[in-house]
Each structure stands twice: as C-alpha cells, then as structure tokens.
XYZ file of C-alpha atoms in Angstrom:
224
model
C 0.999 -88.106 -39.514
C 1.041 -86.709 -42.865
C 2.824 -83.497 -43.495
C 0.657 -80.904 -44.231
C -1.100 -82.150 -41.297
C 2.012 -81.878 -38.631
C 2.572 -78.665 -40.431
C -0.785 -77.084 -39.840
C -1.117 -78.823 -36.336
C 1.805 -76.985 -35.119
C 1.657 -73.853 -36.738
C 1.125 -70.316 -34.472
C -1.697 -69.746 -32.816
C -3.438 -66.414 -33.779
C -4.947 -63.903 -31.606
C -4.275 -60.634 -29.793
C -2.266 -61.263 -26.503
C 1.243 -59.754 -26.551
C 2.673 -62.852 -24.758
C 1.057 -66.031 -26.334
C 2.035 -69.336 -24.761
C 2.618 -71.668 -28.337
C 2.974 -74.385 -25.590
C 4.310 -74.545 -22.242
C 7.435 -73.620 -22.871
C 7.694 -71.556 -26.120
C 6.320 -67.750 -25.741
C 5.564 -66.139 -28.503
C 5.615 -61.780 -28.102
C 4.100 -59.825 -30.080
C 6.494 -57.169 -30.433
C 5.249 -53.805 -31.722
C 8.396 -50.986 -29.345
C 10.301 -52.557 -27.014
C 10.696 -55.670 -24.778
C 13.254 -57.234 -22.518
C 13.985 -60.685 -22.832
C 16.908 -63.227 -21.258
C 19.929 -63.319 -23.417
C 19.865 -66.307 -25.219
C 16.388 -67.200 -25.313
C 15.478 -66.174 -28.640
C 14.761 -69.339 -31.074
C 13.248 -67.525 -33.882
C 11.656 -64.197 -34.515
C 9.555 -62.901 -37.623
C 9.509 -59.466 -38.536
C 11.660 -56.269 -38.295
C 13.394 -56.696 -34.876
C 16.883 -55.654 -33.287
C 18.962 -56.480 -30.618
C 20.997 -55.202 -28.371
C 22.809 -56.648 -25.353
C 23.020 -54.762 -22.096
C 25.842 -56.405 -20.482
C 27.266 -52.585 -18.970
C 27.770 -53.506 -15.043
C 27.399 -49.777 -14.371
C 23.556 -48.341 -14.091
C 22.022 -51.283 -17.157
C 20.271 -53.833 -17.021
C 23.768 -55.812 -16.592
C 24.238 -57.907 -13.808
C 20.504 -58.527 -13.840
C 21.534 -62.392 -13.573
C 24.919 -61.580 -11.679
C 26.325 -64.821 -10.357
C 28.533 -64.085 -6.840
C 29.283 -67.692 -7.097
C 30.515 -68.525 -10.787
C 31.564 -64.349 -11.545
C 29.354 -65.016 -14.529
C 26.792 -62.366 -15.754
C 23.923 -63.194 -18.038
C 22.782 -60.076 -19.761
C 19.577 -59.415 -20.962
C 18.381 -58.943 -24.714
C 16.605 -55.157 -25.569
C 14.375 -56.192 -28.803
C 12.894 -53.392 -30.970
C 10.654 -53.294 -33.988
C 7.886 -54.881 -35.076
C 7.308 -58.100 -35.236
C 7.156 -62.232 -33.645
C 9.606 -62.864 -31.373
C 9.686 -66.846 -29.894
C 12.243 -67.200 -26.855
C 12.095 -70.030 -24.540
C 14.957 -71.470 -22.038
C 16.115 -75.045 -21.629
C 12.731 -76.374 -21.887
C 11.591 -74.665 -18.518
C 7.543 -74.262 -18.073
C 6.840 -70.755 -19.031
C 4.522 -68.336 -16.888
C 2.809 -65.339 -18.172
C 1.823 -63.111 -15.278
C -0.276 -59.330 -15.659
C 1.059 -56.996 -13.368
C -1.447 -54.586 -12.290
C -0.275 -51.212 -11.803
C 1.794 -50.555 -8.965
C 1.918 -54.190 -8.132
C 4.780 -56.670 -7.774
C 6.968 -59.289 -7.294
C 9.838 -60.701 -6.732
C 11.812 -63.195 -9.080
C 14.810 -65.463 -8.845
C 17.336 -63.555 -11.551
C 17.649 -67.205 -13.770
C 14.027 -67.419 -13.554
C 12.669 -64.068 -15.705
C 12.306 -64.789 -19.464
C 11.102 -61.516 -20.711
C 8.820 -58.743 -19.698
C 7.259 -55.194 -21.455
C 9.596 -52.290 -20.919
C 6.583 -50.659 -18.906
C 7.753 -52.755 -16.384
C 9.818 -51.174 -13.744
C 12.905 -53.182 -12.222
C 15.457 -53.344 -8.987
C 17.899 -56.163 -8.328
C 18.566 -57.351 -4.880
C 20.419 -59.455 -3.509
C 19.554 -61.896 -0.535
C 21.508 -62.595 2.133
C 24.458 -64.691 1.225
C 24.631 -68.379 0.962
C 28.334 -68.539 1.420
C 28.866 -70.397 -2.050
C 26.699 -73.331 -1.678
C 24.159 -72.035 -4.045
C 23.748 -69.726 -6.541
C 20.149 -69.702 -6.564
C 18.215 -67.106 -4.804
C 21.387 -64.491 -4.180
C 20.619 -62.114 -7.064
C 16.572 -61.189 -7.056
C 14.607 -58.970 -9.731
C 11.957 -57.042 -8.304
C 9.635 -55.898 -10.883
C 6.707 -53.436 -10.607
C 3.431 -53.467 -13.180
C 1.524 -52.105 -15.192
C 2.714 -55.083 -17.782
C 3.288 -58.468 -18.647
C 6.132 -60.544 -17.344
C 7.096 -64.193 -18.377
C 8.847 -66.397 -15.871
C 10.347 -69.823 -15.856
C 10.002 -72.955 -13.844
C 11.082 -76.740 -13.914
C 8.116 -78.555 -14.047
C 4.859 -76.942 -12.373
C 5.055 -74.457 -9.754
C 3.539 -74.820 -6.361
C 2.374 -71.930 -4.526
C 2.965 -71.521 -0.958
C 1.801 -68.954 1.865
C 3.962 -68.492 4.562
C 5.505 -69.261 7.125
C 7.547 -71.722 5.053
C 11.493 -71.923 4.722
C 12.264 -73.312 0.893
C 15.265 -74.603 -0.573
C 16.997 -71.392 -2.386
C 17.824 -73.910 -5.713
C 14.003 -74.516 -5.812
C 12.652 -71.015 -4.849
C 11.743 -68.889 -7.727
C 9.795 -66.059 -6.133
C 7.671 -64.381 -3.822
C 5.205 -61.908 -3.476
C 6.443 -58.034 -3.014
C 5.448 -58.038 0.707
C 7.612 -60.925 2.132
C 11.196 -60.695 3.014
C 13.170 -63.842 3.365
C 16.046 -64.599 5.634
C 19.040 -67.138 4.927
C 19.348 -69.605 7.604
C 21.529 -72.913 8.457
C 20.237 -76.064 9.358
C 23.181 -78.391 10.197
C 21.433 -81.159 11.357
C 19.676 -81.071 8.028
C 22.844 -81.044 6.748
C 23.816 -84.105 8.258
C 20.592 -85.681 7.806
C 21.296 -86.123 4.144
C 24.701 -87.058 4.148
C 26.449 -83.782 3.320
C 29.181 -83.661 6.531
C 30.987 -80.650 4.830
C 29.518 -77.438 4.941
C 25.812 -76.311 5.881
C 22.134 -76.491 3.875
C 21.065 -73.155 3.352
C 17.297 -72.686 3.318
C 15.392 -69.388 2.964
C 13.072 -68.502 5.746
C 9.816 -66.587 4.881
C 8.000 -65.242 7.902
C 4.577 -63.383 7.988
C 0.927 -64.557 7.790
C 0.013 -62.907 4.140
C 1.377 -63.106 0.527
C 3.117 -66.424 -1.359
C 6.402 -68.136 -2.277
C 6.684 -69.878 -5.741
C 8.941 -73.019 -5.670
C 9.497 -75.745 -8.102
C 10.122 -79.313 -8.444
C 13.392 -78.991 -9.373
C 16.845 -77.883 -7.459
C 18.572 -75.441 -10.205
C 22.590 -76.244 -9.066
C 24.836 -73.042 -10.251
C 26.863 -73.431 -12.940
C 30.448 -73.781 -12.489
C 33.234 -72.513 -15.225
C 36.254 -73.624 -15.967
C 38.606 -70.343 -15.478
C-alpha cells in the first residue's frame, strides 16, 4: 500500500456524532464541556482538553471500578475543553449506547469506557463472590438522557431472562433485573476445580436482558 494511501485510508472519519466509532475499538468524542472517561484509556486527543483524575474514595467518582478482591481502584478521567478525544481499552469491542431520558442500565464497573456528564450514576455492589472473582461485585448504574460507551471481548450476546451467567463474562443488564449470587458445587466439580465453589449470577424475571461476552475477564492480582 502506498503511503499517502494508508494515510488517507485510515484517517478520521468526519461527521456530527459526539461518540464516533473510528473502528470497533477506538471511540472517538467529540468533546465540546465535559465527559467522563476510564482512566487510562486516552490514546490521543486533539484540541484544548484537560484532565483531571477523581480518585477521592469519599462522595467522587472514586471507587467507580473499586476492586474488593485486588484493593485496587481505577479512577475515572474528567476531560474538559474543546476538542477530539480517542480512548479505547486493551483492544475490547466498543459499544455506543443512547440513553433515553430517564432510562437505564446497569454495567460491570471494568466494562464503562466513557459517557456525557448528563449522565447520572450509582455504584452497587452485588452480592459477594467470596474472592473467586472480581467481576460483577462493583456495578455502575447509569441513567440517560446521554451517550454511554461500553466495552466487551469479542461480540456481545444478548440474553432475556431467566438465565444465570458467569460473573467474569457478564457485563450488564437492563435497569429492571436484579441478580442473585449463587453456588453450584457440582459445577464446580464438573470442571475440575475441587477447591472452592463456581459462582454464577442468577437473573430471574420474564422481561428485560443480560449482556455477556465471549470472554471470562479473571481479576487482576498485585503483588503487595
């Protein structure tokens, strides 16, 4: 391929969305205030911006990717200004969702990339998995109007319910479902793992969806 071709070929696309997908898993925002993004995430950005961590465990946005497991925190990135920002995370597929106003959804904490600061948040937390997974404890539960941008290994599948997922492959669910943590020993045994239980989480109800990839995200373990 000659250059000025590759250069042209993979150049920005132009037009007037606020989150642009570049590709699958490169989002470009259109930043003109504020947005929230995953720490870490930006690649590049164009433009007058600024940043500022909120890492504050008291009353921020700290803690919005609180590991029980590893004590770890991931904060999230406030940008300001005007300009391109490009973020993207470990080569995950990228979502963009519209919220409508009022409506919502809930999102494994590892798997939000960004959203619009209309976007309301709450973290929850799900049951507890006793260790064996960090996936799935900490939950952000945003609320439109706006835009959101979520991750995922490989393609999502949607689900409706009544379905019980694995927590390391369950990256969210619709605002009216509440999941349960359950054991399943025999499961457990079943694929070789005689020490300790596999934790699955149980979502009951005949309306609404569970997202879950094709991927089991293990928690990340650090050295103290």
């Amino acid at each position: 391929m000659e250059l000025d071709n590759f250069v042209s070929q993979h150049a920005p696309g132009e037009s007037d969305d606020r989150f642009e997908l570049e590709n699958g898993k490169l989002l470009d925002i259109d930043v003109d205030g504020t947005v929230l993004t995953k720490a870490g995430s930006m690649i590049a950005y164009q433009g007058d911006l600024s940043f500022t961590g909120r890492s504050s465990a008291e009353g921020g946005l700290g803690g919005f990717i609180k590991s029980k497991v590893s004590g770890e925190g991931t904060p999230v990135m406030e940008v300001e200004g005007t300009g391109h920002l490009y973020v993207a995370d470990q080569e995950k597929q990228i979502q963009v969702l519209s919220l409508a106003d009022g409506e919502s959804i809930s999102v494994n904490g590892n798997d939000v990339l960004a959203f619009e600061a209309a976007v309301d948040y709450s973290i929850s937390t799900i049951g507890s998995l006793g260790g064996a997974s960090a996936a799935g404890l900490t939950n952000v539960f945003l609320t439109g109007p706006g835009l959101i941008a979520i991750t995922t290994h490989g393609d999502p599948l949607v689900l409706e319910p009544p379905v019980k997922t694995d927590p390391d492959a369950t990256v969210a669910w619709s605002a009216d479902l509440s999941p349960g943590i359950e054991t399943n020993r025999s499961l457990s045994d079943a694929i070789g793992q005689s020490s300790g239980e596999t934790y699955q989480m149980e979502f009951t109800g005949q309306s609404g969806f569970v997202v879950i990839q094709p991927f089991e995200e293990r928690p990340q373990h650090h050295e103290g």
